[in-house]
mmCIF file of C-alpha atoms and ligand atoms in Angstrom:
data_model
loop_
_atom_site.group_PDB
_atom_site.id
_atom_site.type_symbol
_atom_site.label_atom_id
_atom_site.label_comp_id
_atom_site.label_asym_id
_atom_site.label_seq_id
_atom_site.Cartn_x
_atom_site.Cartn_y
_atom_site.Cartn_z
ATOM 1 C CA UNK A 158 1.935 10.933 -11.792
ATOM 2 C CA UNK A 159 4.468 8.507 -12.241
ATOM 3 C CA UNK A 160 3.971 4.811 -12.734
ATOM 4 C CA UNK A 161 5.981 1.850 -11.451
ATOM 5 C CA UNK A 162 5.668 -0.908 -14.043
ATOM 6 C CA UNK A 163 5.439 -4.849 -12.447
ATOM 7 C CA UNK A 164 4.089 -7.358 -13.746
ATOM 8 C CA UNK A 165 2.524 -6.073 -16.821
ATOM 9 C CA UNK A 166 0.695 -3.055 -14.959
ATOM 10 C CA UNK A 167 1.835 0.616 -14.236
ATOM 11 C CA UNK A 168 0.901 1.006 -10.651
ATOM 12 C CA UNK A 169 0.533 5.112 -9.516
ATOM 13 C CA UNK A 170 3.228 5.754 -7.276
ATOM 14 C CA UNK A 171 1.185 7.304 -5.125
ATOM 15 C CA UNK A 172 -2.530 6.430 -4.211
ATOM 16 C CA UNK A 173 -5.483 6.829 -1.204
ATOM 17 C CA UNK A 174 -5.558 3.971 2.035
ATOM 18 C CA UNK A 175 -8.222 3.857 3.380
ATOM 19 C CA UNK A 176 -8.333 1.859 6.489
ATOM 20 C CA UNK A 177 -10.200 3.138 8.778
ATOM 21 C CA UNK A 178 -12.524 4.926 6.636
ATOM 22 C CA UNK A 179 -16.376 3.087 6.380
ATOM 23 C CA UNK A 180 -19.665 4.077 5.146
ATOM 24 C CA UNK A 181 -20.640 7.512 4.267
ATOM 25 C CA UNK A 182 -17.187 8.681 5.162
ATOM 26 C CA UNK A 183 -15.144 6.594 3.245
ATOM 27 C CA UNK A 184 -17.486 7.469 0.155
ATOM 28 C CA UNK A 185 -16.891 11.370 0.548
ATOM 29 C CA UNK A 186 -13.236 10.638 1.032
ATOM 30 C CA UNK A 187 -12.433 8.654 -1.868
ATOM 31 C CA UNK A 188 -15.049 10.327 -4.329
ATOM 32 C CA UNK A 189 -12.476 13.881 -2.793
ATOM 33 C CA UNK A 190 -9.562 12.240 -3.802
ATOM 34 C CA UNK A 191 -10.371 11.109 -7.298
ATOM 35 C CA UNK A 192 -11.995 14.524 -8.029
ATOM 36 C CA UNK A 193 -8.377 16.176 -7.354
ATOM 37 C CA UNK A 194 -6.696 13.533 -9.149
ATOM 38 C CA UNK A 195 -5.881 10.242 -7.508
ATOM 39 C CA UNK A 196 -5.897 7.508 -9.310
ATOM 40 C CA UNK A 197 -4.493 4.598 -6.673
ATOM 41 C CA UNK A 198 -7.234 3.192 -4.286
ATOM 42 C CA UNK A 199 -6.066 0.928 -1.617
ATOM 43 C CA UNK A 200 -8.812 -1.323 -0.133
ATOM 44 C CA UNK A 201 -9.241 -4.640 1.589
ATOM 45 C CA UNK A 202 -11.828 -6.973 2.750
ATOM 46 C CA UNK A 203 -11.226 -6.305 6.594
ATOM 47 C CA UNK A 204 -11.325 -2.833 6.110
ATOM 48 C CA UNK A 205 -15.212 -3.237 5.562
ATOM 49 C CA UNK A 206 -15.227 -0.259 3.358
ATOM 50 C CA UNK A 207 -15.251 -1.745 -0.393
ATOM 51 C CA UNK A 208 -18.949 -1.142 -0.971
ATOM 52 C CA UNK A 209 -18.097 2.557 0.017
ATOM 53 C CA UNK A 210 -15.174 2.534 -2.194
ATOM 54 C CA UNK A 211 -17.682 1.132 -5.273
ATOM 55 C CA UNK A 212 -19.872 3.979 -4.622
ATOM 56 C CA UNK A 213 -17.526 6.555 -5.283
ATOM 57 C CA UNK A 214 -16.237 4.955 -8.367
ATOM 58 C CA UNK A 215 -18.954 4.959 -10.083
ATOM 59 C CA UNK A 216 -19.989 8.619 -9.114
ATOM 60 C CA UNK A 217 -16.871 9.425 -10.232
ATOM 61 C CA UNK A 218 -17.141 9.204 -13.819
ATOM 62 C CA UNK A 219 -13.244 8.715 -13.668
ATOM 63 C CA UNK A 220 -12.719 5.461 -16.416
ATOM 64 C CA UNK A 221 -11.896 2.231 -15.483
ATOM 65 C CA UNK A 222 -8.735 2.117 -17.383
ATOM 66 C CA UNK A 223 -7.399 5.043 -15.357
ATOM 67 C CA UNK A 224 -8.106 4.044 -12.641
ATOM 68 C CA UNK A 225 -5.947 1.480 -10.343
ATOM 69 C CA UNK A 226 -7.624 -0.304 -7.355
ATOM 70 C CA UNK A 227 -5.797 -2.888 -5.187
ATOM 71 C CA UNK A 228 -7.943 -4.955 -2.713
ATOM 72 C CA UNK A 229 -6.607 -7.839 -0.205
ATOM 73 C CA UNK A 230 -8.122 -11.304 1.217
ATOM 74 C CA UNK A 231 -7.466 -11.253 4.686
ATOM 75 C CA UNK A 232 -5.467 -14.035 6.893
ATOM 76 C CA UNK A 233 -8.532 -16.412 7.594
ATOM 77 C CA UNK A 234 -9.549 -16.470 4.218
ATOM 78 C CA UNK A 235 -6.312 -18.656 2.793
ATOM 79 C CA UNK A 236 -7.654 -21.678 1.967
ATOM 80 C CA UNK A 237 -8.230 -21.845 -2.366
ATOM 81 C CA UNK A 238 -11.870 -21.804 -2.018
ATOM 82 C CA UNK A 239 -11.848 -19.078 0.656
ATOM 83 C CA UNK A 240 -9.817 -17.017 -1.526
ATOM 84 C CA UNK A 241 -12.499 -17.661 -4.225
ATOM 85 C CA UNK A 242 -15.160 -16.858 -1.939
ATOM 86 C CA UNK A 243 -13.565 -13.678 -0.523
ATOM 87 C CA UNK A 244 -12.431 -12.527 -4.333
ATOM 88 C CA UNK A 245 -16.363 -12.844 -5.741
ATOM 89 C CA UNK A 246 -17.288 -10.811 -2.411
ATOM 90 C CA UNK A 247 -14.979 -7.812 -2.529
ATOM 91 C CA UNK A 248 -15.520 -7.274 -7.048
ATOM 92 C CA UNK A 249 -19.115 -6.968 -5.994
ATOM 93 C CA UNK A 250 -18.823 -5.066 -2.932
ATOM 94 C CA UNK A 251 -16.445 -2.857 -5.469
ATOM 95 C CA UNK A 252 -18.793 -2.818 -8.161
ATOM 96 C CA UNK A 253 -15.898 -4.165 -10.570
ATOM 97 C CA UNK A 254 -15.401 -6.611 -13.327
ATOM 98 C CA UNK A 255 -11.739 -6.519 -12.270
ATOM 99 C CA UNK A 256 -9.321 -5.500 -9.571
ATOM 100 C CA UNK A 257 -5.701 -3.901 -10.917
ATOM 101 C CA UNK A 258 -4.146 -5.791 -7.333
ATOM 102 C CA UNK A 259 -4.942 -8.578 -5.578
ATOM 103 C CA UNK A 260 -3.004 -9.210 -2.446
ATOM 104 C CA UNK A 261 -2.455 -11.601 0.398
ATOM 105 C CA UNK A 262 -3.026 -9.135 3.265
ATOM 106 C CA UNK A 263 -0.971 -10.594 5.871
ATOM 107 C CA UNK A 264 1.072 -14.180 6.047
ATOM 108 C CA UNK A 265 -0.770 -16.914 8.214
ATOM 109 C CA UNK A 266 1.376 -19.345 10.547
ATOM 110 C CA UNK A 267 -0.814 -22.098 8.950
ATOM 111 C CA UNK A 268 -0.970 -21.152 5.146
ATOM 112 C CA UNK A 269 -0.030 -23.167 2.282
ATOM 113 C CA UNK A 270 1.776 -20.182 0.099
ATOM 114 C CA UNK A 271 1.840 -22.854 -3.124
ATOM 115 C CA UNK A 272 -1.640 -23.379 -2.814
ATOM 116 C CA UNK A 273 -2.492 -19.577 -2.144
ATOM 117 C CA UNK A 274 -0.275 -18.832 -5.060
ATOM 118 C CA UNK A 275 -2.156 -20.887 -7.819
ATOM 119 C CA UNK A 276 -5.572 -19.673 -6.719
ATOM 120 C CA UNK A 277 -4.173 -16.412 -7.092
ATOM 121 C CA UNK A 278 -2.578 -17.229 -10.415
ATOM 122 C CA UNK A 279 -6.066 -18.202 -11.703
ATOM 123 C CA UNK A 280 -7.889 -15.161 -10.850
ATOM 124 C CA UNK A 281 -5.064 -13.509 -13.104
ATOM 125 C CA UNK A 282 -5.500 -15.752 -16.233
ATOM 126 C CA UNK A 283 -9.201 -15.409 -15.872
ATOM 127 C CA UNK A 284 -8.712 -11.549 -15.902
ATOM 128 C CA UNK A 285 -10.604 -11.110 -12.487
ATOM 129 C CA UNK A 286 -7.083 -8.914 -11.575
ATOM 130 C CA UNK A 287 -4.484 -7.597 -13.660
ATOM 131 C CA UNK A 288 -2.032 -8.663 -11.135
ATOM 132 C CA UNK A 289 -1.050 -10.311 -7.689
ATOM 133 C CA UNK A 290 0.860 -9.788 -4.794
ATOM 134 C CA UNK A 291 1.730 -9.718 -1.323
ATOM 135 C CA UNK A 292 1.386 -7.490 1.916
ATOM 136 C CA UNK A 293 3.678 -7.724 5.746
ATOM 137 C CA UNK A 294 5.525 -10.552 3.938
ATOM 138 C CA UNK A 295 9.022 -10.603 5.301
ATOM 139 C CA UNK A 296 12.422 -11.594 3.721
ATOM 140 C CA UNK A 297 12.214 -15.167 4.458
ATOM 141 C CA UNK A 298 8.348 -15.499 2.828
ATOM 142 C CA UNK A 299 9.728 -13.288 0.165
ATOM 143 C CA UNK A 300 12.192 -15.302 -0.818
ATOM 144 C CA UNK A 301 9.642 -18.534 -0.481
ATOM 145 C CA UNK A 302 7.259 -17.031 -2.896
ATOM 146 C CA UNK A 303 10.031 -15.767 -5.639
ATOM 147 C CA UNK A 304 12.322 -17.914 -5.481
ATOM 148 C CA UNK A 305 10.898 -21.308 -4.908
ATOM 149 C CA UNK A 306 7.308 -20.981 -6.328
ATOM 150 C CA UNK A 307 8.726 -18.222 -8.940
ATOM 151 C CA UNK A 308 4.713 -16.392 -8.462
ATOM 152 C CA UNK A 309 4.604 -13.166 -10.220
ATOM 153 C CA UNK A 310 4.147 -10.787 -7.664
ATOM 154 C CA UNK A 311 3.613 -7.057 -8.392
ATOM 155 C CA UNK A 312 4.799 -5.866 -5.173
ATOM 156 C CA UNK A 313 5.075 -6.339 -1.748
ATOM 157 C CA UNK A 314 3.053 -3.932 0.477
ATOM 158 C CA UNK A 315 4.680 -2.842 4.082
ATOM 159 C CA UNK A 316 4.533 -1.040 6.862
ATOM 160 C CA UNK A 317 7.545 1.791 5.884
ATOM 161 C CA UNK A 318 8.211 5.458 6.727
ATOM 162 C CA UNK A 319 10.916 7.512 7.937
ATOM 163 C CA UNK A 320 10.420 6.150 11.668
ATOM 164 C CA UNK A 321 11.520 2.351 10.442
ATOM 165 C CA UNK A 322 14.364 0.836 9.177
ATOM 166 C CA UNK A 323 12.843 -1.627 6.264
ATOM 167 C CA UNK A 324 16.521 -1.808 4.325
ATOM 168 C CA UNK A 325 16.685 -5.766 4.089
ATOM 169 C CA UNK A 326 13.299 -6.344 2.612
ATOM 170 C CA UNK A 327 13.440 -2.987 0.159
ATOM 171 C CA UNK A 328 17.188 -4.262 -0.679
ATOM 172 C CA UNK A 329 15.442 -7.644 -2.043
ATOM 173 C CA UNK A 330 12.553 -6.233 -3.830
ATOM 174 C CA UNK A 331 15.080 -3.851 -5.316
ATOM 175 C CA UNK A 332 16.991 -7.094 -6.746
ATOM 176 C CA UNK A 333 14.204 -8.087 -7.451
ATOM 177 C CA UNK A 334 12.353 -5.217 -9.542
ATOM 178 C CA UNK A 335 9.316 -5.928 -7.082
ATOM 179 C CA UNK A 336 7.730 -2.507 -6.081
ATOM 180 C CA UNK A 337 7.346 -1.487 -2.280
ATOM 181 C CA UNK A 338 4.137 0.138 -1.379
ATOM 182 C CA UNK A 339 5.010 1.811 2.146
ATOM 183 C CA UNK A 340 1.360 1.724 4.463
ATOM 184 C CA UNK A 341 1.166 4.183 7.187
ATOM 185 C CA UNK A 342 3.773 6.077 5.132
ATOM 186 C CA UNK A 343 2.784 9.005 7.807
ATOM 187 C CA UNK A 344 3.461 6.653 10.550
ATOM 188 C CA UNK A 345 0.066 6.646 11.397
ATOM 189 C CA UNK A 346 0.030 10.279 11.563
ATOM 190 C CA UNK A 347 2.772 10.848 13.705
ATOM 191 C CA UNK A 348 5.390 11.674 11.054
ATOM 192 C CA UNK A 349 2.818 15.194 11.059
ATOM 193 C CA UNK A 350 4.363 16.414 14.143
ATOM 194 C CA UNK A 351 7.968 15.259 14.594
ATOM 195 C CA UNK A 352 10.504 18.315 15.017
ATOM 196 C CA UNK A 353 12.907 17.287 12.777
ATOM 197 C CA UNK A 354 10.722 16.942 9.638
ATOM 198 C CA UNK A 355 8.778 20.236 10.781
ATOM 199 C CA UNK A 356 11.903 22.247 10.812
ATOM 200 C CA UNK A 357 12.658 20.571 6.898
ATOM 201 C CA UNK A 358 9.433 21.504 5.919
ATOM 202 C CA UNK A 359 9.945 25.217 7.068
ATOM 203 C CA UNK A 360 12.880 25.432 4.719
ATOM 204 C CA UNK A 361 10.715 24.350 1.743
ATOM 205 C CA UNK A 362 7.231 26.185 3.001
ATOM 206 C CA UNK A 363 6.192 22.522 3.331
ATOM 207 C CA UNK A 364 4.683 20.656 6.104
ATOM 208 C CA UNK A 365 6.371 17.698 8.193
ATOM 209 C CA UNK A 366 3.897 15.487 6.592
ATOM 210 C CA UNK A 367 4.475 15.991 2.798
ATOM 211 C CA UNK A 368 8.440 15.625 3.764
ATOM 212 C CA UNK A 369 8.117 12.289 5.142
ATOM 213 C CA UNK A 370 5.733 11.383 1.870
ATOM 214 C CA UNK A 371 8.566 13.174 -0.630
ATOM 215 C CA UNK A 372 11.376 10.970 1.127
ATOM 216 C CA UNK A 373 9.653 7.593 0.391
ATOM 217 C CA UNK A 374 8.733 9.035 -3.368
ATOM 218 C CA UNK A 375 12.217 9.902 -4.027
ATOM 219 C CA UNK A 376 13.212 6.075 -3.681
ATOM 220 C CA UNK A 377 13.039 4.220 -6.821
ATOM 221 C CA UNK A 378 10.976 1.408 -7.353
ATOM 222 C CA UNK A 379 8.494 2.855 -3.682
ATOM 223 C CA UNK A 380 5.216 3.811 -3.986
ATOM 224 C CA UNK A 381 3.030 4.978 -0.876
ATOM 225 C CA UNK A 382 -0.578 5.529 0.198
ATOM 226 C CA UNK A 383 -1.465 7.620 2.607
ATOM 227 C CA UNK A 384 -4.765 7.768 4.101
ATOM 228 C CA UNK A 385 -6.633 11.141 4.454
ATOM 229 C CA UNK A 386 -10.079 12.036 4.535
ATOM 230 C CA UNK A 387 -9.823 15.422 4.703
ATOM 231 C CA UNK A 388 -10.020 16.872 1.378
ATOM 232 C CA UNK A 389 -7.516 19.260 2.332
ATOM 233 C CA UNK A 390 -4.846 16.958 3.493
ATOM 234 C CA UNK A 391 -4.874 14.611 0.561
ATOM 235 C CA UNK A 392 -4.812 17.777 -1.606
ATOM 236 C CA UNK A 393 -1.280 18.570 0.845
ATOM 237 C CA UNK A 394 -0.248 14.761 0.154
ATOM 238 C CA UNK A 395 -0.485 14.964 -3.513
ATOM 239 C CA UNK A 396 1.477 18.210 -3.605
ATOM 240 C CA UNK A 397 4.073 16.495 -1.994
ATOM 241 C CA UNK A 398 4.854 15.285 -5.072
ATOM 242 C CA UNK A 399 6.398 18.894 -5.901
ATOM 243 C CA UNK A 400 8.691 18.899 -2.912
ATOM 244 C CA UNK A 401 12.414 18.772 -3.654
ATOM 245 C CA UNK A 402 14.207 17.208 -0.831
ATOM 246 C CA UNK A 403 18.474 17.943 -0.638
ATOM 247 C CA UNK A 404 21.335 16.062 0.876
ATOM 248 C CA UNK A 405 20.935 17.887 3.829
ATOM 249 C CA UNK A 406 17.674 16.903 4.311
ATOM 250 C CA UNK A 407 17.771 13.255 3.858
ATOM 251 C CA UNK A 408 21.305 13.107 6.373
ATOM 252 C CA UNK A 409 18.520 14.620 9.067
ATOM 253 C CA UNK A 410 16.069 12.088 7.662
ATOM 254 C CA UNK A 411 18.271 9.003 7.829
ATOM 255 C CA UNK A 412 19.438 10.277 11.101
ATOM 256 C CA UNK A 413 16.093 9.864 12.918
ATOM 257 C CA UNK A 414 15.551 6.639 15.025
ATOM 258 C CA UNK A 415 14.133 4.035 13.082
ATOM 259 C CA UNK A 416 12.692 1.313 15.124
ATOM 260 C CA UNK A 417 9.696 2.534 15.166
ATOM 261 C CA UNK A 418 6.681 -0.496 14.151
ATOM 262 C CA UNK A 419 3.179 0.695 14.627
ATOM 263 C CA UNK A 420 1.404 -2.451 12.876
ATOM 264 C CA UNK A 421 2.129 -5.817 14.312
ATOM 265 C CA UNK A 422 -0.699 -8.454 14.963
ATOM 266 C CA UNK A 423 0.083 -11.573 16.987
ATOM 267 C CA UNK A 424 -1.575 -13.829 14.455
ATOM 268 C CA UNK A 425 1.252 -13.402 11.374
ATOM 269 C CA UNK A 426 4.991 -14.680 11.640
ATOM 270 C CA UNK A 427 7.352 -12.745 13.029
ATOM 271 C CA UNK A 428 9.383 -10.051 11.389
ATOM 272 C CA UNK A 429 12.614 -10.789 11.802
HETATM 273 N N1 LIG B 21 -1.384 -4.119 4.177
HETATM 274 C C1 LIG B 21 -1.571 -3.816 5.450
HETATM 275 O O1 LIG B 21 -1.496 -4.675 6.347
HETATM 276 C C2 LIG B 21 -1.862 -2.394 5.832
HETATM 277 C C3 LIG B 21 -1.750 -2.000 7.173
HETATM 278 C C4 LIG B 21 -2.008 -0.671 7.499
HETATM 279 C C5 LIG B 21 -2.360 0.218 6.500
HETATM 280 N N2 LIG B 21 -2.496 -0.188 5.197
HETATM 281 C C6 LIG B 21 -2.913 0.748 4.114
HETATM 282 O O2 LIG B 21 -2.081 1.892 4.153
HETATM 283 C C7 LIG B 21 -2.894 3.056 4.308
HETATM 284 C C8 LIG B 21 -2.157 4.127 5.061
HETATM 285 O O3 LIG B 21 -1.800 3.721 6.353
HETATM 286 P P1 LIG B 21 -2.524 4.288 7.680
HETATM 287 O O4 LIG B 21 -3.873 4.761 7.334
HETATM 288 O O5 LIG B 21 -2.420 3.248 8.713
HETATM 289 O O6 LIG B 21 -1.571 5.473 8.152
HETATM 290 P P2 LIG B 21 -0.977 6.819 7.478
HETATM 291 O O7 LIG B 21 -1.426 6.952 6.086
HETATM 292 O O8 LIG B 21 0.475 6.808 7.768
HETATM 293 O O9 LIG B 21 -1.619 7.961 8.386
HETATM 294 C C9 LIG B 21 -2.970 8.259 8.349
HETATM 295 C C10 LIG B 21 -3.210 9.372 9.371
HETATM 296 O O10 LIG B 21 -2.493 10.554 8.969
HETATM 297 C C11 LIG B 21 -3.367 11.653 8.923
HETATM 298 N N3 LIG B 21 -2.949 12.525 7.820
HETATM 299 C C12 LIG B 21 -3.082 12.306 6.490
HETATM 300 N N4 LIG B 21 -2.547 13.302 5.778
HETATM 301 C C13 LIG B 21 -2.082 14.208 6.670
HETATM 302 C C14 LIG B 21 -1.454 15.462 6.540
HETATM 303 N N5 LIG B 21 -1.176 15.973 5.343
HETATM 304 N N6 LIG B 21 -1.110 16.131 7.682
HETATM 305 C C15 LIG B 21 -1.382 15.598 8.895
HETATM 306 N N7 LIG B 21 -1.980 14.413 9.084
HETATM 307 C C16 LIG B 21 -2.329 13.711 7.973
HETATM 308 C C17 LIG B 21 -4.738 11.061 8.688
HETATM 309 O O11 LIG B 21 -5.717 11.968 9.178
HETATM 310 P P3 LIG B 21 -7.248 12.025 8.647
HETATM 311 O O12 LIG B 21 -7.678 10.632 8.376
HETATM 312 O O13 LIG B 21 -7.967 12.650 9.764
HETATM 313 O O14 LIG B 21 -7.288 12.837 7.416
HETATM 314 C C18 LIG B 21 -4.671 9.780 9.493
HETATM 315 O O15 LIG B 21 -4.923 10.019 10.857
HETATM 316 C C19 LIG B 21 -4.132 2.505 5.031
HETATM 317 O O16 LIG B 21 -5.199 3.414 5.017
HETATM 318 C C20 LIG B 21 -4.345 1.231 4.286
HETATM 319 O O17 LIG B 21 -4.958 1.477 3.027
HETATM 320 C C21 LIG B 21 -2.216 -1.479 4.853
#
């Protein structure tokens, strides 16, 4: 599996989410995927889920060092000693010495990014994560956090599949070299049953679902994590990987209406 190298880690292009997956069921499903090969866990505090994704770990038997797991502090937890707080909580919930990602799950109205920044920074130099970053920051935050406080983020992580639009903010990180990891790259789901990518897939004997997956995978510098706990749908995802998408396909692709935002809180600045 290919690797997108930021920040002095090679993250897998393509990993497991896992929101909306707790307990007993989130075990199975991530303790699935590693067994046929993933190697890219995507967690967070909220999701309530990291103990789950711990357990499977370490029945895994899969080694640390090939193994990449990103976690997230959520918005109320911004403050530097929050953030410490939060950060102790989730490595033991995980079951982890270290994370490979630590992100800033979603921008607060109220936060103080230079502030978030250096706590972040410290975890880093103290080796409790290999690397920071961000999530649902937008172009203007993006810009705050490279530009003016110059942190070393490893990526930005956003909502992105072929149902939205997200060229401003991938044009930046492109500039930038800053990965994009496209969330609900299925659109939720959704992307599983639209006519245009079903009648794709029948030229290729794939389904609608790996072609939206192949189209974000064919962009440089995007990874994607698709959630799945069905063994045989992540097995589906991960062969997406073979898919070979032509011209053809992506005109139909970039064709389809892309206005499309399924995640969009009230409590985080705006988008645009
Ligand atoms: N940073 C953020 O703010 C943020 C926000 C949202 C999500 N995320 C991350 O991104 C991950 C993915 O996003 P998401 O879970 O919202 O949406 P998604 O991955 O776009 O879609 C997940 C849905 O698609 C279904 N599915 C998976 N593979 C399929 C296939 N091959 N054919 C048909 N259906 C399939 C799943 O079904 P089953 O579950 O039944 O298998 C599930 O209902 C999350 O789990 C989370 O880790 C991050």
């Amino acid at each position: 599996m290919e690797h997108l190298q930021t920040q002095g880690i090679g993250l897998p292009q393509f990993g497991l989410g896992t929101f909306r997956m707790q307990g007993e069921v989130c075990r199975a499903a991530v303790e699935s995927a590693l067994g046929l090969g993933y190697r890219h866990i995507d967690t967070a505090e909220m999701y309530g889920n990291e103990d789950a994704v711990g357990a499977a770990i370490a029945a895994s038997g899969v080694a640390r060092k090939d193994l990449h797991v990103t976690t997230k502090v959520w918005h109320e937890n911004l403050a530097p000693d929050a953030i410490r707080r939060a950060f102790e909580a989730s490595l033991k919930k995980l079951k982890l010495d270290h994370v490979d990602l630590y992100l800033v799950h979603w921008p607060s109205r109220n936060m103080n990014l230079p502030a978030i920044f250096e706590t972040l920074l410290k975890l880093k130099q103290e080796g409790r994560t290999r690397a920071i970053g961000v999530a649902n920051f937008n172009l203007a935050l993006l810009k705050t956090a490279v530009e003016e406080i110059k942190a070393p983020i490893a990526c930005n992580q956003i909502e992105y599949h072929v149902m939205l639009d997200q060229t401003k903010v991938a044009r930046y990180l492109a500039a930038k070299s800053i990965p994009l990891v496209a969330y609900a790259p299925l659109a939720q789901g959704r992307a599983a049953s639209d006519e245009t990518l079903i009648s794709i897939g029948r030229k290729h004997r794939a389904s609608a679902a790996q072609v939206a997956l192949k189209w974000l995978l064919d962009q440089d510098g995007v990874a994607a994590i698709p959630k799945a706990s069905r063994a045989e749908s992540q097995r589906a995802n991960l062969d997406a990987l073979k898919l070979k998408l032509d011209d053809e396909d992506r005109k139909a692709i970039a064709a389809l209406p892309k206005d499309k935002r399924f995640v969009n809180p009230g409590f985080a600045p705006a988008w645009d």
